XYZ file of C-alpha atoms in Angstrom:
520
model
C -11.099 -1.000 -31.906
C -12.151 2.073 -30.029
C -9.405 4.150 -28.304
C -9.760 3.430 -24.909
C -9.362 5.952 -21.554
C -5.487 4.903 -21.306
C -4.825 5.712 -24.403
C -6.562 9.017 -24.830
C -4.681 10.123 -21.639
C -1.344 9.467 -22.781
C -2.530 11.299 -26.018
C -4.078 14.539 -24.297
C -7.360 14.076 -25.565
C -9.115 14.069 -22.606
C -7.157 16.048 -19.922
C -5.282 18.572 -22.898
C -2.072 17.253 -22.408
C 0.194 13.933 -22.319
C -0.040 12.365 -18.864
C 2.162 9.915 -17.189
C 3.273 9.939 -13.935
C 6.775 10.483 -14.419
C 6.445 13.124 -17.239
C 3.699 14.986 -15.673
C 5.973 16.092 -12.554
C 9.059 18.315 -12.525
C 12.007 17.094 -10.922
C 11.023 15.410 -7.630
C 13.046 18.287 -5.824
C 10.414 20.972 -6.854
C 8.432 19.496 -4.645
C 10.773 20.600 -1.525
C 9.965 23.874 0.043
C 11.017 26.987 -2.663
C 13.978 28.418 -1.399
C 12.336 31.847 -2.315
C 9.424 31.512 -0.060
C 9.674 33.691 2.996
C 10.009 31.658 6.165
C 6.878 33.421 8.287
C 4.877 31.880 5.807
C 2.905 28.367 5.994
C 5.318 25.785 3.459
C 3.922 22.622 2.536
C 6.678 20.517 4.642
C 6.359 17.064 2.961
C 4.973 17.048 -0.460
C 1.445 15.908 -1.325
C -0.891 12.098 -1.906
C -3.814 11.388 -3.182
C -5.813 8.528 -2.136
C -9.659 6.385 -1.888
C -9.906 7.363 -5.901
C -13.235 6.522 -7.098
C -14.877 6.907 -10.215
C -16.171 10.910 -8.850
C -14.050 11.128 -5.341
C -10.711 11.139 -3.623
C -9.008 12.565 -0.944
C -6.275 14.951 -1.248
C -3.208 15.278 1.715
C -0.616 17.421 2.673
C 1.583 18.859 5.761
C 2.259 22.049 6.807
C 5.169 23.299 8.912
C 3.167 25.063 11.573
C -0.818 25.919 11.958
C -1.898 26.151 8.511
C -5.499 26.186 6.472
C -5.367 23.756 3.614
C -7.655 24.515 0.643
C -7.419 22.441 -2.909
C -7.522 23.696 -5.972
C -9.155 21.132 -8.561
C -9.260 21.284 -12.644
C -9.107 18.856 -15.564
C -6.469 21.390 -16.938
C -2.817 21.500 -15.942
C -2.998 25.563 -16.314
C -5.858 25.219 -14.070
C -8.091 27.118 -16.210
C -11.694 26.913 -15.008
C -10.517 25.459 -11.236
C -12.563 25.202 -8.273
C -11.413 25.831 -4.499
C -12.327 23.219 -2.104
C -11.866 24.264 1.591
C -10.074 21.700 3.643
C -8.835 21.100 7.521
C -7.522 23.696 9.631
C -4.250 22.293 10.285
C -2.936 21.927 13.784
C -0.312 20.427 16.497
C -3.126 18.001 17.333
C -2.538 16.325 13.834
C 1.035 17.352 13.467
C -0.009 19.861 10.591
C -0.975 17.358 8.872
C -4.559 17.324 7.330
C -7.125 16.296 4.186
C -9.594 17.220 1.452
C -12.068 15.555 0.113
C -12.728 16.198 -3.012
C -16.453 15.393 -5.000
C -17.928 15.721 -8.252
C -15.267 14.412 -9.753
C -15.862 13.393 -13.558
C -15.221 9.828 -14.047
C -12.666 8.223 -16.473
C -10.475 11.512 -16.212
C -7.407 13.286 -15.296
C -7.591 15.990 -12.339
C -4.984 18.332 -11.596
C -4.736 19.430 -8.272
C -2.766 22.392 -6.069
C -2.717 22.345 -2.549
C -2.393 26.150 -0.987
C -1.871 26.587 2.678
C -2.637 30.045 4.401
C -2.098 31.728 7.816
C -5.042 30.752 9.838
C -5.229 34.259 11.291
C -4.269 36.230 8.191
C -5.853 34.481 4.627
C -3.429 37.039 2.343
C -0.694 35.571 3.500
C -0.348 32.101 1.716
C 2.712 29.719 1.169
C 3.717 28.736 -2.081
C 1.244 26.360 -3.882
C 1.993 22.608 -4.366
C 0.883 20.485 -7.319
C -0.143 17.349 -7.861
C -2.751 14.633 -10.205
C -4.882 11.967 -9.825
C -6.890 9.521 -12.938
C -10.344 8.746 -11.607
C -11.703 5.700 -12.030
C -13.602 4.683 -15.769
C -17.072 5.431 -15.243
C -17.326 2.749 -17.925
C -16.158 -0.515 -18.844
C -12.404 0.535 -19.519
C -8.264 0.025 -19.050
C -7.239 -0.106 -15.393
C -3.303 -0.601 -14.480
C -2.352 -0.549 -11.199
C 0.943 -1.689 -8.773
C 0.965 -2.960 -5.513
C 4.136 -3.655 -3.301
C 5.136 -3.444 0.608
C 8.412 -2.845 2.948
C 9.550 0.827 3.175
C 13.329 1.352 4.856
C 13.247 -1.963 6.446
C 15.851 -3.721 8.054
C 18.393 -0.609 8.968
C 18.078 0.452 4.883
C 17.102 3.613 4.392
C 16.959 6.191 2.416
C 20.217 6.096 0.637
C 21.415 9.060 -1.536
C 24.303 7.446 -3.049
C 22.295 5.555 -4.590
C 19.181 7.872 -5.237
C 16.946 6.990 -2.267
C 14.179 5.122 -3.084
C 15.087 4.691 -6.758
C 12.068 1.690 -7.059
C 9.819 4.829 -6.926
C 10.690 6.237 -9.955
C 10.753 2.952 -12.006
C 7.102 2.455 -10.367
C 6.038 6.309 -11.598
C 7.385 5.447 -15.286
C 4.684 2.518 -15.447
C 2.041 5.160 -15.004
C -0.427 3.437 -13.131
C -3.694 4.529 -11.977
C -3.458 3.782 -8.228
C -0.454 1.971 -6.055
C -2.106 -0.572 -3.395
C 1.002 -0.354 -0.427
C 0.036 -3.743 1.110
C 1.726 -2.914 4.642
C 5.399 -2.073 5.966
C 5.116 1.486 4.248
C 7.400 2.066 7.506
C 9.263 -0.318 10.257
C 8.588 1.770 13.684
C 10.826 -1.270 14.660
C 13.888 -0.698 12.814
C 16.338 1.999 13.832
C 18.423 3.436 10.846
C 22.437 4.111 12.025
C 24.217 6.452 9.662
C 26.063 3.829 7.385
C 26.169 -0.103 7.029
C 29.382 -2.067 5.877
C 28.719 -4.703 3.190
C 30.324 -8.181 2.562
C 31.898 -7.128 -0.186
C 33.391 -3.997 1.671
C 30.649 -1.295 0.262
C 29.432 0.725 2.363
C 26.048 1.564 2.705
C 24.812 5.259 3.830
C 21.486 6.452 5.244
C 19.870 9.843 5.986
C 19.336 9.566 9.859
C 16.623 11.547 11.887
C 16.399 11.233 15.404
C 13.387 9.536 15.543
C 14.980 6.646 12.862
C 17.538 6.288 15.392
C 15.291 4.059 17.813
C 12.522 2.110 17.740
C 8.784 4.088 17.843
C 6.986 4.858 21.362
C 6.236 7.656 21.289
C 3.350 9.251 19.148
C 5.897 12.315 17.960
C 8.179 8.444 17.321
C 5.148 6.828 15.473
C 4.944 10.304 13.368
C 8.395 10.319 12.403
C 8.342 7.248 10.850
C 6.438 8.807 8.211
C 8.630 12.221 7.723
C 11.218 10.445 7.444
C 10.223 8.051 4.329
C 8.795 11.879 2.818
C 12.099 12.648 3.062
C 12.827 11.064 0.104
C 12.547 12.838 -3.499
C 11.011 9.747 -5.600
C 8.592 8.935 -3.273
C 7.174 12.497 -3.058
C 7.056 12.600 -6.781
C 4.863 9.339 -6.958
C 2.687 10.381 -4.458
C 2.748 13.298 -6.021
C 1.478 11.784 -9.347
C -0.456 8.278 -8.225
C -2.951 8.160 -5.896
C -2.414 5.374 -3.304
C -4.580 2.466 -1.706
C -2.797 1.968 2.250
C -3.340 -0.797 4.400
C -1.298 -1.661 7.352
C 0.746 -5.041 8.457
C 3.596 -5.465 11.158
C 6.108 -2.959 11.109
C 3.676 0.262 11.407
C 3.698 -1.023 14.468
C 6.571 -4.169 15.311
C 7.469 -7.401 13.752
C 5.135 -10.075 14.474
C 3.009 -8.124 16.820
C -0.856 -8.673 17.848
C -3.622 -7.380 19.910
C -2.739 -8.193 24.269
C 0.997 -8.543 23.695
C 3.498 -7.574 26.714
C 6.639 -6.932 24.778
C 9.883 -8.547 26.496
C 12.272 -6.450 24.202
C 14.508 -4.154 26.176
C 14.755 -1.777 23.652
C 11.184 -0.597 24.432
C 10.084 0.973 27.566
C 6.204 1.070 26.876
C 5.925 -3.031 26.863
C 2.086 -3.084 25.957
C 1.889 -3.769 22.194
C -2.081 -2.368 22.355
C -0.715 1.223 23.396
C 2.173 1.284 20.865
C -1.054 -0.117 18.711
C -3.344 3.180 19.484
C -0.046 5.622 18.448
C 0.784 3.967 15.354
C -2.759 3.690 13.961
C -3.003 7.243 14.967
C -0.182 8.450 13.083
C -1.227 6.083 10.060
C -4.180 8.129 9.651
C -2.671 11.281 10.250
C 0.056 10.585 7.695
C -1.833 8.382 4.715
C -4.935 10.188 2.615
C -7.253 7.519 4.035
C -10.987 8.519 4.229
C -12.285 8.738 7.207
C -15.676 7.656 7.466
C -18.088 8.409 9.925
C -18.858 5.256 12.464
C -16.059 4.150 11.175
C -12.886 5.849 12.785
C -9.673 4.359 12.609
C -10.797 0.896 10.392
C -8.726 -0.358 7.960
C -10.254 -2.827 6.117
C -12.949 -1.632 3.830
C -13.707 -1.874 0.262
C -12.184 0.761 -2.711
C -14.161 0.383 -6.058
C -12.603 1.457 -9.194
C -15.024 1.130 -12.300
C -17.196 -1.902 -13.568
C -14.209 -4.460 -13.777
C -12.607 -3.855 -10.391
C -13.580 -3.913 -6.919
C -10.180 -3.496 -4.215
C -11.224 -5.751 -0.689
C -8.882 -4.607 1.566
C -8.205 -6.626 4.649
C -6.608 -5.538 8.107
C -5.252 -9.032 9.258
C -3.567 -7.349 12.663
C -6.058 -5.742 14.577
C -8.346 -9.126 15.561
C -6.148 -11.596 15.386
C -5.315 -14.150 17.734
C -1.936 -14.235 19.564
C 0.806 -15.885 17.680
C 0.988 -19.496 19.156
C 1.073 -22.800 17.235
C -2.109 -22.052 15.362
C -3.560 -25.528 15.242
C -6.607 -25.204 17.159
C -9.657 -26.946 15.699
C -12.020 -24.381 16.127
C -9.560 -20.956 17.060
C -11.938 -18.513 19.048
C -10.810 -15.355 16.357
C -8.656 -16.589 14.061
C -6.840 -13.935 11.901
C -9.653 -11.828 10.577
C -12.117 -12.186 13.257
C -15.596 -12.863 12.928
C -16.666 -9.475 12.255
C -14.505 -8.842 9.699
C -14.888 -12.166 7.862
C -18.471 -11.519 8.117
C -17.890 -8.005 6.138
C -15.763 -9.775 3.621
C -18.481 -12.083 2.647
C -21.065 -9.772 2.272
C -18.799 -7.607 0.411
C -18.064 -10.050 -2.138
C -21.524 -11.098 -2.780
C -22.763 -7.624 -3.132
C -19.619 -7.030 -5.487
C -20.852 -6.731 -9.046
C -17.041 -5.785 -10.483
C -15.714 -8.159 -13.096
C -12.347 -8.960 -11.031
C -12.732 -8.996 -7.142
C -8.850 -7.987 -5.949
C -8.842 -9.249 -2.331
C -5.535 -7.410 -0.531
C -4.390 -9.716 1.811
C -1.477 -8.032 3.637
C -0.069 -11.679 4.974
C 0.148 -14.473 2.526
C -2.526 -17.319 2.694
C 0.158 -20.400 2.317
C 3.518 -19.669 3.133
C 4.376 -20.636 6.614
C 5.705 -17.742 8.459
C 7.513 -18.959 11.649
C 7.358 -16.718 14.809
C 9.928 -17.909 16.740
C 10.727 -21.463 17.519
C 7.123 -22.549 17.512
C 5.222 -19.834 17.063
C 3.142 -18.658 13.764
C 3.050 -15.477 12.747
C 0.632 -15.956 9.113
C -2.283 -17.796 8.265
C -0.554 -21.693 7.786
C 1.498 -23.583 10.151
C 2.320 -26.059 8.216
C 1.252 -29.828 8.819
C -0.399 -29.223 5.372
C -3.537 -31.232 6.489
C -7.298 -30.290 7.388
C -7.733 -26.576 8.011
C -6.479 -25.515 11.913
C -6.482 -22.452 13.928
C -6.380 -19.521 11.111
C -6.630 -21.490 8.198
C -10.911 -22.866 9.525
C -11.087 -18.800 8.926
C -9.986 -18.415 5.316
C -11.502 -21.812 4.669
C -14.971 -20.046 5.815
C -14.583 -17.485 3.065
C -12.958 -19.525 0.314
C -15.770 -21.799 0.475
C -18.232 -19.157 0.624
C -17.030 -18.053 -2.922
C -17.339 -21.392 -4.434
C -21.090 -21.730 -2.604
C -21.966 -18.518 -3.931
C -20.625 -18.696 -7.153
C -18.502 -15.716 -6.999
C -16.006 -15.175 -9.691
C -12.709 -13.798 -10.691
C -11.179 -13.464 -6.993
C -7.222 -13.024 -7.039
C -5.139 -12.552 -4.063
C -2.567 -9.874 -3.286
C -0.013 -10.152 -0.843
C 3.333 -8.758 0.289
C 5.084 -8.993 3.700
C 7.425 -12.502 3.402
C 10.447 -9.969 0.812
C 10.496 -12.020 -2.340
C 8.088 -11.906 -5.498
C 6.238 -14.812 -6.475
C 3.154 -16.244 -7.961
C 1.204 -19.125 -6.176
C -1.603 -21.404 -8.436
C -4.574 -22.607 -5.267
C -6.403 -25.880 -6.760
C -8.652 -28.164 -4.842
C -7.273 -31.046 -7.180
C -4.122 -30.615 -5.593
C -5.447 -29.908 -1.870
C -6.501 -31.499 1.078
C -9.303 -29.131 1.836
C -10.819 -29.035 -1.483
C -14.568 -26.874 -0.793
C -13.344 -23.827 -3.248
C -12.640 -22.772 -6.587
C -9.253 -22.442 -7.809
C -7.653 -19.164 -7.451
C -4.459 -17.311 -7.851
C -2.112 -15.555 -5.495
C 0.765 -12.955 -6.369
C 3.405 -12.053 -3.595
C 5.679 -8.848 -4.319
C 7.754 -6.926 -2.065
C 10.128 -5.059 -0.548
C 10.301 -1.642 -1.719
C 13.458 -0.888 -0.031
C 14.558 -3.657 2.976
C 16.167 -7.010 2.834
C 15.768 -9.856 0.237
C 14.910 -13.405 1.215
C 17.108 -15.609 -0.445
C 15.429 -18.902 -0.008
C 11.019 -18.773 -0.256
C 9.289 -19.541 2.804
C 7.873 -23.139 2.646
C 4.211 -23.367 1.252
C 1.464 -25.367 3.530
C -0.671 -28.036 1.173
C -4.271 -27.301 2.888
C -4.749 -25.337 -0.296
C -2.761 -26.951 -2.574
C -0.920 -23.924 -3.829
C 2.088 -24.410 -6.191
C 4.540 -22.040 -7.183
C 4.430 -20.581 -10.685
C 7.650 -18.445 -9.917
C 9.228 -17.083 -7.184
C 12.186 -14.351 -7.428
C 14.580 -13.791 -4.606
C 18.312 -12.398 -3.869
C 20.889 -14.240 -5.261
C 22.839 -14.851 -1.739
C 22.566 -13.609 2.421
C 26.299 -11.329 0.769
C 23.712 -9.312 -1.932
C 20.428 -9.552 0.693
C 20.296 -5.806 0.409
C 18.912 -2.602 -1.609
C 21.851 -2.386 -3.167
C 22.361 -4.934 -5.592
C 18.793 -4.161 -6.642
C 15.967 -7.029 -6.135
C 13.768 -5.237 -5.053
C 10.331 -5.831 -6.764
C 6.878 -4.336 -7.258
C 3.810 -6.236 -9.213
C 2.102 -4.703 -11.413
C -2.152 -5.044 -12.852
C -3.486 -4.982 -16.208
C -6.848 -5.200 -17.336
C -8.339 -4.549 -20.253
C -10.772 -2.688 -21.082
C -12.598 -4.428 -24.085
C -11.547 -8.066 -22.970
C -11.414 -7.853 -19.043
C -8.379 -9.802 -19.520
C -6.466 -8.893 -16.227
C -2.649 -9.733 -16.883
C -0.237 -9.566 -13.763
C 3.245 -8.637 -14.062
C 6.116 -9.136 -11.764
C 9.139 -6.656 -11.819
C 12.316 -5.674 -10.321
C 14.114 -2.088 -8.735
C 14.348 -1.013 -12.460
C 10.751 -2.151 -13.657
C 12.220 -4.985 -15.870
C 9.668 -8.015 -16.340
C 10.147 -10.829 -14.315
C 7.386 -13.130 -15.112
C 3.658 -12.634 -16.351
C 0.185 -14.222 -16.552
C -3.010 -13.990 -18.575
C -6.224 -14.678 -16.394
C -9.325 -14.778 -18.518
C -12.460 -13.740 -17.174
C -14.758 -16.778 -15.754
C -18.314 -14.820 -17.441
């Protein structure tokens, strides 16, 4: 059997030295400011991402401290021998320093080394120090592809926690050496203050790094921004994003829990009570902060599709900004449901014109769990009476069945946002609405919040079942600290297109795992 790209990576063949993503960085606190570095020179303030990696593309990130011009070094070489210098953004207080390069050209199947420089925008000579980083390009053929996915960053008052080693998950995640990391929403909870220490059950006591704008919930846009800095803040997390280029979509929390387009907030903790402005400064800072392409006509949209090599395609959905308001979600034909028509229309088209072997479609709420909002309120897709499809359900039911009319194969579902793992088996044999093919759906999440101890109930419309589902053990161990905390992780494989799914915990041990065999 031929060596494939995975393998030749790890072995330095192809970019002339071992790669993973934990041994290829130093320690995550190199990536902090140089001590050294004289202080009337531009510093590269929180660390660098990659992101949109394609086969020959991907966009680069940083921050600076103060006005700044970025410019990217790229090579296949760690020494950087034979680089080229790609100019980037000029950046400013407009974007908060922050700013992006695109880079092209890449060579497919590879590992690039890149090195963000910043220099004075008035003076070029006078540069800050350099800041590296990598990203693995997607197989230009039909090769190995691993990548994670997870969701909910410093939620619920837990934050970054150095007794503990911050966001510890990260560097369990980095030592799996994926390709990409899909964040399917909650990267941040503009909603949820962080106080300097929590007192456990058991008499623990939990202690956060506090900035002032953690200390109250996000209005502001300088609010909205911070919400970002302060997750950077963190040394694991700027070593994976340092290392693994990431796939960002948004759900709740960027924004607040439960929230959708036309809501007048009643919370007193917020003086701006219209949820669309809060809306226009989050997305804002999401793109400001997150090395999402932006493409012209196309400003501020989330959903769009990422393709990574002949046996993936990544559909990635935005399931906040046309939805309908949260209400009992039982109307027989809704007016938007929780795509929208527009969106739903793009989704179709995208999956017919999809000629990938597996079809990942990132679904940042879960399609059958029933998530209450409120006493009688629904915040997710099902409500519950597990009967004919109603309110957001006639929505999915429009696409599922579209994939069984148009014969499209190999469509799995991943999902976050409801803080347990699990794995969900759809079947029309066990569902009342029974126009689609059977299809599987894999839940993981948080990253660093609280644990659900009990599942949310499941809704029968499309006869899911649960294949495993992994949880805290009690409301007393609900948090970061007793670990369950979980990421999922993708295999496929190169030869076979054998895609197996893996579910772990804080420390990247196994949980459960699946086969799925390619339908050909």
């Amino acid at each position: 059997m031929p060596m494939h790209r995975r393998a030749l990576l790890r072995s330095g063949l192809l970019a002339g030295t071992a790669a993973t993503a934990s041994s290829l960085l130093p320690a995550a606190s190199a990536f902090a400011a140089p001590a050294f570095v004289r202080r009337d020179r531009p510093v590269v303030s929180h660390g660098v991402q990659a992101g949109e990696v394609s086969s020959r593309s991907g966009v680069v990130w940083t921050r600076a401290d103060r006005a700044a011009r970025m410019s990217v070094e790229v090579s296949t070489r760690p020494d950087f021998r034979n680089a080229i210098t790609v100019p980037g953004d000029l950046l400013t207080a407009d974007s908060d320093f922050t700013g992006r390069v695109k880079l092209s050209g890449l060579p497919a199947g590879r590992e690039v080394h890149y090195r963000v420089h910043l220099a004075d925008p008035d003076n070029p000579a006078v540069t800050g120090e350099p800041v590296t980083g990598r990203l693995r390009t997607a197989p230009g053929a039909r090769d190995d592809v691993r990548f994670l996915w997870s969701a909910d960053l410093a939620g619920q008052g837990w934050g970054i926690n150095p007794d503990i080693g911050g966001y510890r998950i990260f560097r369990a995640m980095a030592e799996r050496d994926p390709d990409f990391f899909l964040c399917s929403g909650d990267f941040w909870y503009s909603d949820g203050p962080i106080s300097a220490s929590v007192t456990l059950p058991d008499g623990q006591v939990w202690r956060n790094l506090v900035t002032p704008e953690k200390s109250k919930v996000a209005e502001t846009l300088a609010e909205f921004r911070g919400q970002h800095k302060y997750n950077l803040l963190d040394d694991n997390l700027r070593a994976f994003t340092a290392a693994v280029p990431m796939i960002n979509q948004w759900d709740d929390h960027e924004v607040l829990n439960n929230w959708y387009p036309g809501e007048v907030l009643t919370d007193s903790r917020y003086t701006e009570k219209r949820v669309d402005v809060l809306a226009a400064r989050a997305r804002q800072a999401l793109f400001e902060y997150l090395p999402i392409e932006r493409r012209p006509g196309s400003e501020g949209r989330v959903h769009r599709v990422v393709r990574y090599g002949p046996h993936l395609d990544v559909f990635v959905l935005d399931m906040r900004s046309f939805r309908d308001p949260n209400g009992p979600n039982n109307a027989a034909a809704p007016d938007s449901g929780i795509l929208g028509a527009e969106q739903t229309a793009w989704l179709k088209r995208e999956l017919a014109a999809s000629r990938a072997t597996w079809k990942v479609i990132a679904n940042d709420i879960p399609l059958g769990l029933v998530v209450p909002d409120g006493a009688s309120a629904h915040e997710g897709v099902a409500q519950g009476d597990g009967g004919a499809p109603l309110g957001r359900e006639a929505e999915i039911a429009e696409v599922l069945s579209f994939i069984r009319r148009r014969d499209i194969t190999n469509t799995v579902w991943l999902t976050a946002d409801v803080h347990f793992t699990a794995a969900h088996h759809y079947s029309p044999d066990r569902a009342v609405f029974q126009d689609f093919k059977p299809f599987w759906e894999f839940v993981s999440g948080p990253l660093n919040a609280v644990v659900a101890v009990t599942p949310n109930p499941l809704d029968a419309t499309f006869g899911p079942e649960v294949r495993f589902a992994g949880t805290a053990e009690s409301l007393a161990k609900n948090s970061p600290m007793y670990g369950n905390q979980f990421f999922g992780e993708v295999d496929i494989d190169g030869s076979t297109a054998v895609m197996t799914v893996r579910l772990r915990d804080t420390d990247g041990a196994e949980l459960w795992s699946v086969e799925l065999d390619p339908e050909r």
